[in-house]
Structure formats: C-alpha cells, structure tokens
C-alpha cells in the first residue's frame, strides 16, 4: 500500500510519497455486505502519525459530532502502524467479518483497492454532498476510478521549490522563473560554492522528477481504466527526463552521491545546509524549520518551461473510504463525511499542517499561514496524478522509473534506450493488471 504523504520529521508525519509496501490485497470474491444496519459499532482504521495526539483530538471531535447526530451508533478508532498497514488491509479485504467499516489509505492505491473489491462505490452520496462540490479537481480524481467515486479525499500534498535566500542574495541570483533558469542557477551556485549542491536531486525521487516530465508536455502513460499505455518514452517526456537528469553530475549534484537519493534525502540535504535548493512538499516545512536553514529560506512554485509558468506537481495525499463489506453503509458514509468534511479538514490543517482538499478551505489556510501560499498556487496552476490503474502499485514498487533515471545518470544507457526499456516494463504491468 502506498502512502503519498509526508516526510518523516520532528512534528511532521509518516513517510515520503514514494514509500511503498508491495503486499497489497489479491482480488477477492464478492465481499459486498448483505444489509445496512442503522445502529451498532463502526470500526475505523486511521494511520498512526509520528505526532498523533493533535490528529487524534481532531478525529475525536468529528466522531463526537457524528455521535450526537446518530443515536445508537458507536465508533471505534484504531490507529494502525505504517509498517503493518499493507498486511492489515489485505486481511480486511479477505475477511469481511473482521474488517473495519472505513479505512484511511494513500491516494495512489485507489485503483488497486477497487480492483481488489475492497472499496464501496459511493458516487451517489458524494454527488449529493454539499461539501464535495468544492473539492479540488485533482483531489477528486484521486478517489475516482472509471468515473465512479470510491471515498473522500482527506488531505492533499504537493511540492514546490525551497531555496536559500542568503545564498541567492550573496551570488546576486533571483528565484528562478523558468526551468532553464532553475538549471542554470543550480549549476552557477555549485560552481561558486562547490561544497553545496545547487539543487539537491535524487535518482530515486520519482515525485521530484515528474514535474520536469509534465512541464515539457510529457505523460507517464496515456489512456484510462484498463487501457493504459506507457508514454514515458515519447519525445516530450524524453525532454523532461533529459532536463531532470542534466542536474546529476559534477556541475550540480554528483551522480555517485545523488543517484541513490530519494525525496527524504534531498530535503534533509537542504534542511541541513548542504544544498541551496530542493524540491520539497508542504509536508516538508516542519523538517526544514527544524534544520539549520531556519530563517534563511523561501519557497516558490517549481517553475515550468515557459517563463513565469508553474510546473505541474504530483498531487499526493490520503483518502478515507468505506469498505464494500461494511454492514453499516449509510452510517459509514456519514462518518466518512464527518472525518473528511470542511470543518474537520480546517481543524486538521491547524493541528497537523495537512493541506485541505476543498478550494475554499485551502484558500483560508493560505491566508492564515503564509508558507502555504506557494503550494496553493501550485495546486491552482494544475497538479497532476498518476495513472488510475491497479498497475501503478506494481510500477512503483518495482522501481521502474528510479531505475530509468539511475541508468541515465550513471551513463549505462542514454535517455532513449532507458525510457524505451521503462516503457516496456510499464506496458507489461498494465497488461498484467488487466
């Protein structure tokens, strides 16, 4: 199961968007419930955060409100460890009697969980829900498979460009406004200050590389449902791959050190003062604030190819879904609304810093906390999502894209060969997924 959330840090949270556990549930037989009980106990599994008490307080308030409106219904919340989440969900899908009614899950898992028969289609209820009308389109996409809705977004996470204001001022450089300026600034900084990475990049940082591909007009794959075909080797995608991999080497981030780095390592490099720039998430803010660069950095949207444009960012985050096996469907949907509604998301932002998935609540959060503004701008410019295919889990866990980047930066393959090979592996995964 995939958690596309936050970088582990002192007040931050679980894991980097790229962390994957491969033991997802196999396809199950009919796990649909046979009734819809209006009383009884609802069981909910939520993720255990590094600092969980603030989250628990917000959840408890939402549950209390739900309890007042639903006499005869009780709620049991269990915070499950990240390390065992895949096995727990797999067991829940295969044994409906012991399964919870609702689960929190990483948003890249939606298609896989739908294929596994684990999540309930709540399209009708979502469509009639007043709050849902203000859901950010990319967040809504993360709960949508083949036009049907399978849960509600809980929070969204996007990345932007963190940069050292003191170093930029010292060298007379302005914050980059295009991809070419970004690459140029990174190399200039490393040349002037060889002890620093100009821009910390990682060969295993898939979600940091994706904006380069998307900004150049490339796609990971084309199609929908079971009809996806890899597009990572298209001419436009190759332009983006070439731009990203040009940042590896002695002119910016030496391949020997940077090829194996993931997103966590690149943000840590920035926070500890070893890099002048890094691509980090809103969820990286606490880690950077806890580092040696506190008070000496700013954040702007990651620039696109055209001057003053914004590169599309990957919209990570988590959702809450109702299990198909729940015997309390109506109650479970109402509880899902309580846990993911506007009021709760506003409180969760205050408590944990998680970005709301509603456009109006997000705008209010940006006014309250200035550090959120570049991430809101990034979302507003149009974030993107991974292919809504159950194959994505396999593509991600088998490290197809990191392998491609590492083959290029090590010099073992050129962009054309490496992207062709990656496309073949992606197409095999799409075919296997049906």
mmCIF file with all atom_site columns, C-alpha atoms in Angstrom, residues 35-42 66-67 69-74 326-334:
data_model
loop_
_atom_site.group_PDB
_atom_site.id
_atom_site.type_symbol
_atom_site.label_atom_id
_atom_site.label_alt_id
_atom_site.label_comp_id
_atom_site.label_asym_id
_atom_site.label_entity_id
_atom_site.label_seq_id
_atom_site.pdbx_PDB_ins_code
_atom_site.Cartn_x
_atom_site.Cartn_y
_atom_site.Cartn_z
_atom_site.occupancy
_atom_site.B_iso_or_equiv
_atom_site.pdbx_formal_charge
_atom_site.auth_seq_id
_atom_site.auth_comp_id
_atom_site.auth_asym_id
_atom_site.auth_atom_id
_atom_site.pdbx_PDB_model_num
ATOM 1  C CA . UNK A 1 35  ? -27.541 -5.384 4.879  1.00 0.00 ? 35  UNK A CA 1
ATOM 2  C CA . UNK A 1 36  ? -27.371 -1.770 6.018  1.00 0.00 ? 36  UNK A CA 1
ATOM 3  C CA . UNK A 1 37  ? -27.713 -1.597 9.792  1.00 0.00 ? 37  UNK A CA 1
ATOM 4  C CA . UNK A 1 38  ? -28.581 1.780  11.290 1.00 0.00 ? 38  UNK A CA 1
ATOM 5  C CA . UNK A 1 39  ? -27.198 1.088  14.784 1.00 0.00 ? 39  UNK A CA 1
ATOM 6  C CA . UNK A 1 40  ? -24.160 -0.674 16.189 1.00 0.00 ? 40  UNK A CA 1
ATOM 7  C CA . UNK A 1 41  ? -20.411 -0.110 16.284 1.00 0.00 ? 41  UNK A CA 1
ATOM 8  C CA . UNK A 1 42  ? -18.455 1.336  13.376 1.00 0.00 ? 42  UNK A CA 1
ATOM 9  C CA . UNK A 1 66  ? -21.256 12.244 14.428 1.00 0.00 ? 66  UNK A CA 1
ATOM 10 C CA . UNK A 1 67  ? -22.408 10.556 17.674 1.00 0.00 ? 67  UNK A CA 1
ATOM 11 C CA . UNK A 1 69  ? -26.439 13.082 15.107 1.00 0.00 ? 69  UNK A CA 1
ATOM 12 C CA . UNK A 1 70  ? -26.603 9.272  15.129 1.00 0.00 ? 70  UNK A CA 1
ATOM 13 C CA . UNK A 1 71  ? -28.022 7.915  18.358 1.00 0.00 ? 71  UNK A CA 1
ATOM 14 C CA . UNK A 1 72  ? -27.415 4.193  18.719 1.00 0.00 ? 72  UNK A CA 1
ATOM 15 C CA . UNK A 1 73  ? -24.199 4.277  16.739 1.00 0.00 ? 73  UNK A CA 1
ATOM 16 C CA . UNK A 1 74  ? -20.778 3.903  18.333 1.00 0.00 ? 74  UNK A CA 1
ATOM 17 C CA . UNK A 1 326 ? -19.438 -2.790 5.766  1.00 0.00 ? 326 UNK A CA 1
ATOM 18 C CA . UNK A 1 327 ? -22.816 -3.765 7.233  1.00 0.00 ? 327 UNK A CA 1
ATOM 19 C CA . UNK A 1 328 ? -23.367 -0.101 8.157  1.00 0.00 ? 328 UNK A CA 1
ATOM 20 C CA . UNK A 1 329 ? -23.069 1.546  4.751  1.00 0.00 ? 329 UNK A CA 1
ATOM 21 C CA . UNK A 1 330 ? -25.268 4.594  5.411  1.00 0.00 ? 330 UNK A CA 1
ATOM 22 C CA . UNK A 1 331 ? -23.676 5.252  8.803  1.00 0.00 ? 331 UNK A CA 1
ATOM 23 C CA . UNK A 1 332 ? -20.205 4.631  7.393  1.00 0.00 ? 332 UNK A CA 1
ATOM 24 C CA . UNK A 1 333 ? -20.718 7.174  4.610  1.00 0.00 ? 333 UNK A CA 1
ATOM 25 C CA . UNK A 1 334 ? -21.971 9.735  7.136  1.00 0.00 ? 334 UNK A CA 1
#
